[in-house]
Short mmCIF file of C-alpha atoms and ligand atoms in Angstrom, two decimals:
data_model
loop_
_atom_site.label_atom_id
_atom_site.label_comp_id
_atom_site.label_asym_id
_atom_site.label_seq_id
_atom_site.Cartn_x
_atom_site.Cartn_y
_atom_site.Cartn_z
CA MET P 1 6.05 -121.09 10.15
CA ARG P 2 9.00 -123.42 9.63
CA PRO P 3 9.75 -122.20 6.06
CA LEU P 4 10.11 -118.59 7.24
CA VAL P 5 12.16 -119.54 10.27
CA GLU P 6 14.50 -121.42 7.93
CA VAL P 7 14.89 -118.40 5.67
CA PHE P 8 15.87 -116.18 8.60
CA SER P 9 18.06 -118.74 10.36
CA LYS P 10 20.84 -117.86 7.87
CA ILE P 11 21.00 -114.24 8.93
CA VAL P 12 20.81 -115.15 12.61
CA GLU P 13 23.67 -117.63 12.09
CA LYS P 14 25.70 -114.99 10.33
CA ILE P 15 25.19 -112.51 13.17
CA LYS P 16 26.10 -115.05 15.84
CA GLY P 17 29.56 -115.17 14.29
CA VAL P 18 30.06 -111.39 14.41
CA ASP P 19 32.51 -110.07 17.00
CA TYR P 20 33.15 -106.64 15.60
CA ILE P 21 31.69 -104.49 12.85
CA ASP P 22 33.62 -103.36 9.79
CA GLU P 23 32.48 -102.41 6.29
CA GLN P 24 32.86 -105.97 5.01
CA THR P 25 30.74 -107.43 7.82
CA LEU P 26 28.15 -104.73 7.25
CA SER P 27 27.82 -105.47 3.56
CA GLU P 28 27.62 -109.21 4.27
CA ILE P 29 24.80 -108.61 6.77
CA SER P 30 23.08 -106.32 4.29
CA ARG P 31 23.28 -108.90 1.52
CA GLU P 32 22.04 -111.70 3.74
CA LEU P 33 19.15 -109.52 4.94
CA GLN P 34 18.09 -108.75 1.40
CA ARG P 35 18.39 -112.38 0.36
CA SER P 36 16.22 -113.53 3.27
CA LEU P 37 13.53 -110.95 2.60
CA LEU P 38 13.43 -111.66 -1.12
CA LYS P 39 13.07 -115.37 -0.41
CA ALA P 40 10.08 -114.47 1.75
CA ASP P 41 8.72 -112.58 -1.28
CA VAL P 42 8.74 -109.21 0.47
CA PRO P 43 8.10 -106.43 -2.11
CA LEU P 44 11.33 -104.96 -3.48
CA ASP P 45 10.81 -101.42 -2.24
CA LEU P 46 10.24 -102.74 1.26
CA VAL P 47 13.35 -104.94 1.08
CA LYS P 48 15.37 -101.92 0.11
CA SER P 49 14.09 -99.60 2.80
CA PHE P 50 14.32 -102.38 5.41
CA SER P 51 17.99 -103.15 4.78
CA GLU P 52 18.91 -99.48 4.39
CA SER P 53 17.28 -98.60 7.66
CA ALA P 54 18.79 -101.58 9.52
CA ILE P 55 22.30 -100.96 8.17
CA LYS P 56 22.09 -97.27 8.96
CA ARG P 57 21.18 -98.07 12.56
CA ILE P 58 23.93 -100.67 12.87
CA ARG P 59 26.40 -98.13 11.55
CA GLU P 60 25.26 -95.24 13.74
CA GLU P 61 24.08 -96.83 16.96
CA ARG P 62 26.28 -98.63 19.45
CA PRO P 63 25.18 -101.35 21.85
CA PRO P 64 24.17 -99.89 25.20
CA PRO P 65 26.55 -100.69 28.08
CA GLY P 66 26.54 -104.34 29.03
CA ILE P 67 24.81 -105.56 25.86
CA PRO P 68 26.96 -107.75 23.57
CA LEU P 69 27.23 -106.61 19.95
CA LYS P 70 25.58 -109.81 18.61
CA ASP P 71 22.53 -109.31 20.79
CA PHE P 72 22.28 -105.70 19.75
CA LEU P 73 22.38 -106.61 16.03
CA VAL P 74 19.58 -109.14 16.44
CA TYR P 75 17.65 -106.52 18.41
CA VAL P 76 17.95 -103.95 15.60
CA ILE P 77 16.80 -106.49 13.00
CA TYR P 78 13.96 -107.58 15.27
CA GLN P 79 12.77 -103.99 15.64
CA GLU P 80 12.94 -103.34 11.91
CA LEU P 81 11.05 -106.57 11.28
CA VAL P 82 8.30 -105.52 13.69
CA LYS P 83 8.03 -102.24 11.79
CA LEU P 84 7.83 -104.08 8.46
CA LEU P 85 5.07 -106.34 9.79
CA GLY P 86 2.79 -103.54 10.94
CA GLY P 87 4.25 -102.11 14.17
CA GLU P 88 4.13 -102.70 17.90
CA ALA P 89 0.37 -102.75 18.43
CA GLU P 90 -1.19 -106.04 19.49
CA PRO P 91 -4.34 -107.30 17.72
CA ASP P 92 -7.66 -106.12 19.16
CA LEU P 93 -9.74 -109.25 19.77
CA ARG P 94 -12.61 -107.72 21.72
CA LEU P 95 -16.17 -107.99 20.49
CA PRO P 96 -17.53 -104.53 21.31
CA LYS P 97 -21.20 -105.34 20.71
CA ARG P 98 -23.53 -108.26 20.53
CA PRO P 99 -24.17 -109.86 18.28
CA TYR P 100 -20.92 -108.84 16.62
CA VAL P 101 -21.24 -109.62 12.93
CA VAL P 102 -18.18 -110.58 10.93
CA MET P 103 -18.16 -111.20 7.19
CA LEU P 104 -15.37 -113.14 5.50
CA LEU P 105 -14.40 -112.62 1.90
CA GLY P 106 -11.59 -113.67 -0.36
CA VAL P 107 -10.85 -115.61 -3.54
CA GLU P 108 -11.79 -119.25 -4.01
CA GLY P 109 -9.52 -121.62 -2.11
CA SER P 110 -7.97 -118.92 0.07
CA GLY P 111 -9.31 -120.67 3.15
CA LYS P 112 -12.46 -118.68 4.00
CA THR P 113 -14.65 -121.55 5.09
CA THR P 114 -11.89 -123.14 7.14
CA THR P 115 -11.03 -119.77 8.70
CA ALA P 116 -14.68 -119.09 9.55
CA ALA P 117 -14.73 -122.27 11.62
CA LYS P 118 -11.28 -121.56 13.09
CA ILE P 119 -12.27 -118.08 14.27
CA ALA P 120 -15.49 -119.52 15.66
CA LEU P 121 -13.61 -122.11 17.70
CA PHE P 122 -11.05 -119.52 18.81
CA TYR P 123 -13.83 -117.41 20.38
CA MET P 124 -15.85 -120.37 21.66
CA LYS P 125 -12.84 -121.42 23.72
CA ARG P 126 -13.14 -118.01 25.37
CA GLY P 127 -16.75 -118.57 26.28
CA THR P 128 -18.34 -116.77 23.32
CA ARG P 129 -21.53 -118.13 21.72
CA VAL P 130 -20.90 -118.28 18.00
CA GLY P 131 -23.16 -118.74 14.98
CA LEU P 132 -21.92 -119.48 11.45
CA ILE P 133 -23.72 -118.64 8.20
CA GLU P 134 -22.87 -120.11 4.81
CA THR P 135 -23.89 -117.94 1.83
CA ASP P 136 -21.89 -119.68 -0.90
CA THR P 137 -24.55 -120.80 -3.38
CA ILE P 138 -22.07 -121.39 -6.16
CA ARG P 139 -20.18 -124.39 -4.80
CA PRO P 140 -22.81 -126.87 -3.56
CA ALA P 141 -20.22 -128.57 -1.33
CA ALA P 142 -19.68 -125.35 0.63
CA TYR P 143 -22.93 -125.82 2.58
CA ASP P 144 -21.93 -129.31 3.73
CA GLN P 145 -18.38 -128.22 4.49
CA LEU P 146 -19.34 -125.46 6.93
CA LYS P 147 -22.26 -127.44 8.36
CA GLN P 148 -19.93 -130.31 9.23
CA LEU P 149 -17.31 -127.99 10.69
CA SER P 150 -19.99 -126.29 12.81
CA GLU P 151 -21.17 -129.64 14.15
CA LYS P 152 -17.60 -130.62 14.92
CA ILE P 153 -16.96 -127.57 17.07
CA GLY P 154 -20.51 -127.30 18.41
CA ALA P 155 -21.33 -123.91 16.89
CA GLN P 156 -24.79 -122.91 15.66
CA PHE P 157 -25.17 -122.99 11.90
CA TYR P 158 -27.43 -121.50 9.27
CA GLY P 159 -27.37 -122.29 5.54
CA GLU P 160 -29.71 -123.32 2.71
CA ARG P 161 -28.69 -126.35 0.70
CA GLU P 162 -30.80 -125.37 -2.30
CA GLY P 163 -30.47 -121.64 -1.69
CA LYS P 164 -30.20 -119.28 -4.62
CA ASP P 165 -29.94 -115.79 -3.17
CA ALA P 166 -26.89 -115.18 -0.97
CA VAL P 167 -28.25 -111.88 0.37
CA GLU P 168 -31.50 -113.52 1.51
CA ILE P 169 -29.61 -116.40 3.14
CA ALA P 170 -27.46 -113.91 5.07
CA ARG P 171 -30.58 -111.99 6.22
CA ARG P 172 -32.44 -115.08 7.35
CA GLY P 173 -29.29 -116.43 9.02
CA LEU P 174 -28.85 -113.24 11.07
CA GLU P 175 -32.48 -113.39 12.16
CA ARG P 176 -32.18 -117.03 13.18
CA LEU P 177 -28.84 -116.66 15.03
CA LYS P 178 -29.42 -113.30 16.68
CA GLY P 179 -28.97 -114.78 20.18
CA ALA P 180 -25.29 -115.44 19.49
CA ASP P 181 -22.46 -113.16 20.68
CA LEU P 182 -20.58 -113.51 17.43
CA ILE P 183 -21.95 -114.28 13.98
CA ILE P 184 -19.57 -115.16 11.16
CA ILE P 185 -20.80 -114.99 7.57
CA ASP P 186 -18.88 -117.07 5.03
CA THR P 187 -19.15 -116.04 1.37
CA ALA P 188 -18.40 -117.52 -2.04
CA GLY P 189 -15.04 -116.82 -3.64
CA ARG P 190 -14.15 -117.52 -7.24
CA HIS P 191 -11.74 -115.25 -9.05
CA ARG P 192 -11.43 -111.64 -8.02
CA ASN P 193 -11.95 -110.45 -11.60
CA GLU P 194 -15.43 -111.85 -11.63
CA GLU P 195 -17.49 -108.73 -11.34
CA ALA P 196 -20.64 -110.66 -10.56
CA LEU P 197 -19.12 -112.18 -7.50
CA LEU P 198 -17.71 -108.92 -6.19
CA ARG P 199 -21.13 -107.36 -6.71
CA GLU P 200 -22.68 -110.16 -4.69
CA VAL P 201 -20.20 -109.53 -1.87
CA LYS P 202 -21.09 -105.85 -1.97
CA ALA P 203 -24.80 -106.64 -1.91
CA ILE P 204 -24.40 -108.87 1.16
CA TYR P 205 -22.31 -106.16 2.79
CA GLU P 206 -24.95 -103.52 2.20
CA ALA P 207 -27.82 -105.71 3.33
CA VAL P 208 -26.10 -106.95 6.47
CA LYS P 209 -23.86 -104.01 7.42
CA PRO P 210 -21.35 -106.27 9.24
CA ASP P 211 -19.31 -104.84 12.11
CA GLU P 212 -16.12 -106.23 10.62
CA VAL P 213 -15.11 -107.34 7.14
CA VAL P 214 -12.24 -109.82 7.15
CA LEU P 215 -10.31 -110.45 3.96
CA VAL P 216 -8.89 -113.97 3.79
CA VAL P 217 -5.63 -114.27 1.86
CA ASP P 218 -3.60 -117.38 1.07
CA ALA P 219 0.06 -116.90 2.14
CA THR P 220 1.35 -118.53 -1.02
CA VAL P 221 0.39 -115.45 -3.08
CA GLY P 222 3.18 -113.59 -1.26
CA ARG P 223 3.51 -109.93 -2.18
CA GLN P 224 0.45 -110.26 -4.49
CA ALA P 225 -1.61 -110.07 -1.32
CA ALA P 226 -1.54 -106.28 -1.64
CA ALA P 227 -3.12 -106.30 -5.12
CA GLN P 228 -5.77 -108.72 -3.88
CA ALA P 229 -6.61 -106.53 -0.91
CA GLU P 230 -6.76 -103.41 -3.06
CA ALA P 231 -9.10 -105.09 -5.57
CA PHE P 232 -11.55 -105.97 -2.80
CA MET P 233 -11.23 -102.58 -1.16
CA LYS P 234 -12.79 -101.03 -4.25
CA TYR P 235 -16.03 -102.79 -3.41
CA VAL P 236 -16.19 -103.01 0.36
CA PRO P 237 -14.14 -101.68 3.27
CA ILE P 238 -11.62 -104.20 4.60
CA HIS P 239 -11.32 -103.95 8.39
CA SER P 240 -8.87 -106.75 8.98
CA VAL P 241 -7.04 -109.55 7.21
CA ALA P 242 -6.51 -113.23 7.94
CA ILE P 243 -3.55 -114.85 6.20
CA THR P 244 -3.87 -118.62 5.85
CA LYS P 245 -1.36 -121.41 5.17
CA MET P 246 1.51 -119.66 6.93
CA ASP P 247 2.73 -123.18 7.71
CA SER P 248 3.33 -124.13 4.11
CA THR P 249 5.39 -121.30 2.58
CA ALA P 250 8.02 -118.67 3.32
CA ARG P 251 6.11 -116.30 1.04
CA GLY P 252 3.79 -115.56 3.96
CA GLY P 253 6.41 -113.06 5.11
CA GLY P 254 5.89 -111.12 1.89
CA ALA P 255 2.12 -111.34 2.24
CA LEU P 256 2.28 -109.92 5.77
CA ALA P 257 4.57 -107.05 4.74
CA ALA P 258 2.51 -106.26 1.63
CA ILE P 259 -0.71 -106.15 3.65
CA ALA P 260 0.90 -103.95 6.31
CA LYS P 261 1.89 -101.53 3.57
CA THR P 262 -1.70 -101.16 2.36
CA GLY P 263 -2.58 -99.96 5.85
CA ALA P 264 -4.84 -102.93 6.57
CA ARG P 265 -4.22 -104.90 9.76
CA VAL P 266 -3.52 -108.60 9.84
CA LYS P 267 -5.52 -109.96 12.76
CA PHE P 268 -5.21 -113.73 12.41
CA ILE P 269 -2.85 -116.18 10.75
CA GLY P 270 -3.68 -119.77 9.82
CA VAL P 271 -0.84 -122.08 10.69
CA GLY P 272 -2.12 -125.53 9.71
CA GLU P 273 -5.06 -127.53 8.40
CA GLY P 274 -6.32 -128.38 11.88
CA ILE P 275 -9.35 -126.42 13.04
CA ASP P 276 -7.48 -125.06 16.06
CA GLU P 277 -4.48 -123.97 14.01
CA ILE P 278 -5.10 -120.25 14.03
CA GLU P 279 -3.31 -117.50 15.97
CA PRO P 280 -3.91 -113.81 16.60
CA PHE P 281 -1.19 -112.02 14.70
CA SER P 282 1.28 -110.06 16.83
CA PRO P 283 4.17 -108.56 14.82
CA ARG P 284 6.35 -108.66 17.95
CA LYS P 285 5.80 -112.30 18.80
CA PHE P 286 6.00 -113.24 15.15
CA ALA P 287 9.31 -111.45 14.58
CA ALA P 288 10.79 -113.01 17.72
CA ARG P 289 9.76 -116.45 16.53
CA VAL P 290 11.05 -115.95 13.00
CA LEU P 291 14.43 -114.94 14.42
CA GLY P 292 14.37 -118.06 16.59
CA MET P 293 14.76 -116.02 19.76
CA GLY P 294 12.50 -117.37 22.47
CA ASP P 295 14.12 -115.09 25.01
CA LEU P 296 14.07 -112.03 22.79
CA GLU P 297 11.43 -110.27 24.87
CA ALA P 298 13.69 -110.36 27.92
CA LEU P 299 16.58 -108.97 25.90
CA VAL P 300 14.37 -106.24 24.46
CA GLU P 301 13.25 -105.21 27.95
CA ARG P 302 16.85 -105.10 29.14
CA ILE P 303 18.00 -102.99 26.21
CA LYS P 304 15.06 -100.63 26.58
CA ALA P 305 15.83 -100.10 30.25
CA VAL P 306 19.45 -99.30 29.47
CA LEU P 307 18.44 -96.96 26.65
CA GLU P 308 16.03 -95.14 28.94
CA GLU P 309 18.86 -94.60 31.39
CA GLU P 310 20.98 -93.23 28.54
CA GLU P 311 18.17 -90.91 27.54
CA VAL P 312 18.02 -89.55 31.07
CA LEU P 313 21.75 -88.94 31.03
CA GLU P 314 21.39 -87.04 27.80
CA GLU P 315 18.64 -84.92 29.27
CA MET P 316 20.85 -84.10 32.23
CA GLU P 317 23.63 -83.18 29.88
CA SER P 318 21.43 -80.72 28.10
CA GLY P 319 20.63 -79.17 31.47
CA ARG P 320 17.01 -80.23 31.53
CA MET P 321 17.35 -81.86 34.94
CA ASP P 322 14.07 -81.51 36.76
CA LEU P 323 11.99 -83.84 38.91
CA LEU P 324 10.56 -85.43 35.75
CA THR P 325 14.05 -86.50 34.77
CA PHE P 326 14.63 -87.64 38.33
CA LYS P 327 11.50 -89.76 38.19
CA LYS P 328 12.48 -91.32 34.87
CA GLN P 329 15.89 -92.05 36.31
CA ILE P 330 14.43 -93.77 39.33
CA ASP P 331 12.17 -95.85 37.06
CA ALA P 332 15.19 -96.82 34.96
CA LEU P 333 17.22 -97.69 38.05
CA LEU P 334 14.43 -99.84 39.46
CA LYS P 335 14.18 -101.65 36.12
CA LEU P 336 17.90 -102.27 35.93
CA GLY P 337 17.88 -104.21 39.17
CA PRO P 338 19.92 -103.84 42.37
CA LEU P 339 21.69 -100.54 42.60
CA SER P 340 24.96 -102.24 43.49
CA LYS P 341 24.85 -103.95 40.07
CA VAL P 342 24.40 -100.60 38.37
CA LEU P 343 27.31 -99.18 40.29
CA GLU P 344 29.53 -101.94 38.97
CA LEU P 345 29.21 -100.19 35.63
CA LEU P 346 30.84 -97.10 37.07
CA PRO P 347 34.61 -96.71 37.14
CA GLY P 348 36.11 -98.21 40.29
CA THR P 349 37.21 -94.93 41.82
CA LEU P 350 33.72 -93.51 41.81
CA ALA P 351 32.00 -96.71 42.91
CA SER P 352 34.30 -97.00 45.92
CA LYS P 353 33.32 -93.53 47.04
CA ILE P 354 29.77 -94.67 47.56
CA ASN P 355 29.71 -96.95 50.55
CA GLU P 356 27.59 -100.02 51.08
CA GLU P 357 25.38 -98.36 53.63
CA GLN P 358 24.46 -95.60 51.26
CA ILE P 359 23.59 -98.13 48.56
CA GLU P 360 21.29 -100.02 50.94
CA LEU P 361 19.59 -96.83 51.94
CA SER P 362 19.05 -95.58 48.40
CA GLN P 363 17.70 -98.92 47.24
CA LYS P 364 15.04 -98.82 49.95
CA ASN P 365 14.34 -95.19 49.23
CA LEU P 366 13.93 -95.59 45.49
CA LYS P 367 10.48 -97.12 45.81
CA LYS P 368 9.38 -94.54 48.33
CA TRP P 369 10.63 -91.75 46.10
CA ARG P 370 8.82 -93.15 43.15
CA ALA P 371 5.59 -93.08 45.14
CA ILE P 372 6.25 -89.47 46.15
CA LEU P 373 7.02 -88.41 42.58
CA SER P 374 3.92 -90.23 41.36
CA SER P 375 1.66 -88.14 43.53
CA MET P 376 3.08 -84.86 42.21
CA THR P 377 1.50 -82.97 39.34
CA VAL P 378 3.40 -82.47 36.10
CA GLU P 379 3.60 -78.79 36.94
CA GLU P 380 5.34 -79.60 40.23
CA LEU P 381 7.68 -82.09 38.60
CA LYS P 382 8.74 -79.53 36.05
CA ASP P 383 9.24 -76.75 38.56
CA PRO P 384 9.97 -78.01 42.11
CA SER P 385 10.41 -74.44 43.33
CA ILE P 386 6.62 -74.09 43.64
CA LEU P 387 6.54 -76.79 46.34
CA ASN P 388 5.29 -75.02 49.46
CA ALA P 389 4.27 -76.58 52.77
CA SER P 390 0.66 -77.28 51.78
CA ARG P 391 1.66 -78.90 48.49
CA ILE P 392 4.20 -81.06 50.32
CA ARG P 393 1.50 -82.13 52.80
CA ARG P 394 -0.82 -83.11 49.96
CA ILE P 395 1.94 -85.06 48.20
CA ALA P 396 2.94 -86.89 51.38
CA LEU P 397 -0.67 -87.86 51.98
CA GLY P 398 -1.02 -89.16 48.42
CA ALA P 399 2.16 -91.20 48.65
CA GLY P 400 1.47 -92.55 52.12
CA VAL P 401 4.62 -91.01 53.61
CA THR P 402 5.45 -88.15 55.98
CA PRO P 403 6.14 -84.57 54.84
CA LYS P 404 9.67 -85.13 56.15
CA ASP P 405 10.14 -87.97 53.64
CA VAL P 406 9.16 -85.59 50.84
CA LYS P 407 11.59 -82.96 52.05
CA ASP P 408 14.35 -85.56 52.41
CA MET P 409 13.81 -86.63 48.84
CA LEU P 410 13.91 -83.05 47.62
CA ARG P 411 17.23 -82.58 49.43
CA VAL P 412 18.69 -85.67 47.76
CA TYR P 413 17.40 -84.43 44.44
CA GLU P 414 19.09 -81.07 44.98
CA SER P 415 22.45 -82.62 45.75
CA MET P 416 22.03 -85.08 42.87
CA ARG P 417 21.45 -82.19 40.57
CA LYS P 418 24.74 -80.69 41.62
CA MET P 419 26.54 -83.98 41.28
CA THR P 420 25.12 -84.96 37.90
CA LYS P 421 27.63 -83.20 35.73
CA MET P 422 30.50 -85.05 37.33
CA LEU P 423 28.62 -88.35 37.51
CA ARG P 424 27.59 -88.10 33.93
CA ARG P 425 31.09 -87.61 32.65
CA GLN P 426 32.38 -90.54 34.65
CA TYR P 427 29.49 -92.78 33.69
CA ARG P 428 29.96 -92.02 30.02
CA LEU P 429 33.62 -92.89 30.30
CA GLY P 430 32.71 -96.17 31.97
CA ALA P 431 30.08 -96.95 29.38
CA ARG P 432 32.47 -96.29 26.55
CA ASN P 433 35.06 -98.56 28.08
CA MET P 434 32.51 -101.33 28.32
CA ARG P 435 31.54 -101.09 24.69
CA ILE P 436 35.01 -101.73 23.41
CA GLN P 437 35.14 -105.45 23.81
P1 GDP D 1 -12.37 -121.28 0.60
O1 GDP D 1 -12.61 -121.73 -0.82
O2 GDP D 1 -11.81 -119.93 0.63
O3 GDP D 1 -13.55 -121.44 1.46
O4 GDP D 1 -11.21 -122.25 1.17
P2 GDP D 1 -11.33 -123.49 2.14
O5 GDP D 1 -11.63 -123.05 3.52
O6 GDP D 1 -12.24 -124.50 1.55
O7 GDP D 1 -9.82 -124.00 2.16
C1 GDP D 1 -9.12 -124.40 1.00
C2 GDP D 1 -8.00 -125.37 1.42
O8 GDP D 1 -7.02 -124.70 2.18
C3 GDP D 1 -8.49 -126.51 2.28
O9 GDP D 1 -7.88 -127.70 1.84
C4 GDP D 1 -7.99 -126.15 3.68
O10 GDP D 1 -7.74 -127.29 4.47
C5 GDP D 1 -6.73 -125.42 3.36
N1 GDP D 1 -6.32 -124.49 4.43
C6 GDP D 1 -7.01 -123.46 4.96
N2 GDP D 1 -6.29 -122.81 5.91
C7 GDP D 1 -5.11 -123.46 6.00
C8 GDP D 1 -3.91 -123.25 6.78
O11 GDP D 1 -3.79 -122.34 7.62
N3 GDP D 1 -2.90 -124.14 6.58
C9 GDP D 1 -2.97 -125.15 5.66
N4 GDP D 1 -1.90 -125.95 5.52
N5 GDP D 1 -4.06 -125.35 4.91
C10 GDP D 1 -5.12 -124.52 5.06
MG1 MG D 2 -15.56 -121.79 1.02
#
């Protein structure tokens, strides 16, 4: 990981020195972004679209109120990086059936055998019973390698030292290990152009019908990872990818981006020679780490909350103020923290009009209101005029409050609706003032 962190530390350093944005700063950021990505061996077309998209956002978007420009720039780059690495989704590590059969494939030396043992240990630590099968009959040392690793971690093992037929070994192994929760089949590797080997992989696949086929790719191949994946995909479906040796090269960044572009999902990364040096791959955590921002998640949450609030204001502006908007606004307010803090963002004249007592009251009410709004149907939220006495009784019951509470909230909502236009204008003014730093 260190090599990639080093590559990106330059851009982070550059951004930390930015106090305002002009064309020169923008082009410096753009150049530094491209340089970093190229060093990580990210494919050229992706480098181009990444920096174009990031620069466009930096040019068009402004930091939300209260967020310093530097933080906002890192946030934009973080988000674009997450997109480049495959999106927001977290890896799915569940084993939906038992035994769950996984087959590893990849070229010689990519780290298949090591990764088989690493994945085994990863699941064993979570209480899974794991069996490992070695089907590599081409390298005689492969049998001993996986057998020893299995003994080290205490996993069950099946292999045949003098075995000739990989398909038969896989079949017998499955039969022998069928009591396990997870069975991992390791295969031989050699060069991907060797038809015979790819045919063997296909034969094992068809005989065994594994639940998941994992392609193992060495990070040092960088952007070539895509070509490797595509070559294998011609023979067998690839369900997920493990990228090894992320600890030893910055080119792993390119491998990750190239794999994401093929549509395959990277599920694990190998981050060292040690048998426990494997991690589920989360684009979000990875991007945060690469940018050296341990506290990035907190910043992201803060920005998202502020942006949500902005979105609500925009909805009000367009006249779409209904209870749904009201609910979103309450959620945003609760996320932003104490209401008095939020009011500090408003221009002084307006803030002073709202007295302390009212703030106290609203703060306590927010949670109650959220409960009330949560027990309404979407239909009711969109059109509060349909709320008759029996609906109000049902809602109150669902929220654990009295019908009077519901009516009180509706009254506040009504007066809020009337006030929004004025509030919005003032808030916008305040927000704009805060941005000019
Ligand atoms: P196979 O031929 O695909 O089965 O590859 P092996 O599992 O035998 O691994 C080849 C070499 O890569 C071995 O020396 C491993 O120790 C090394 N290796 C595997 N994964 C990693 C990793 O994540 N980091 C580092 N630094 N080395 C690794
Ligand atoms: Mg091997």
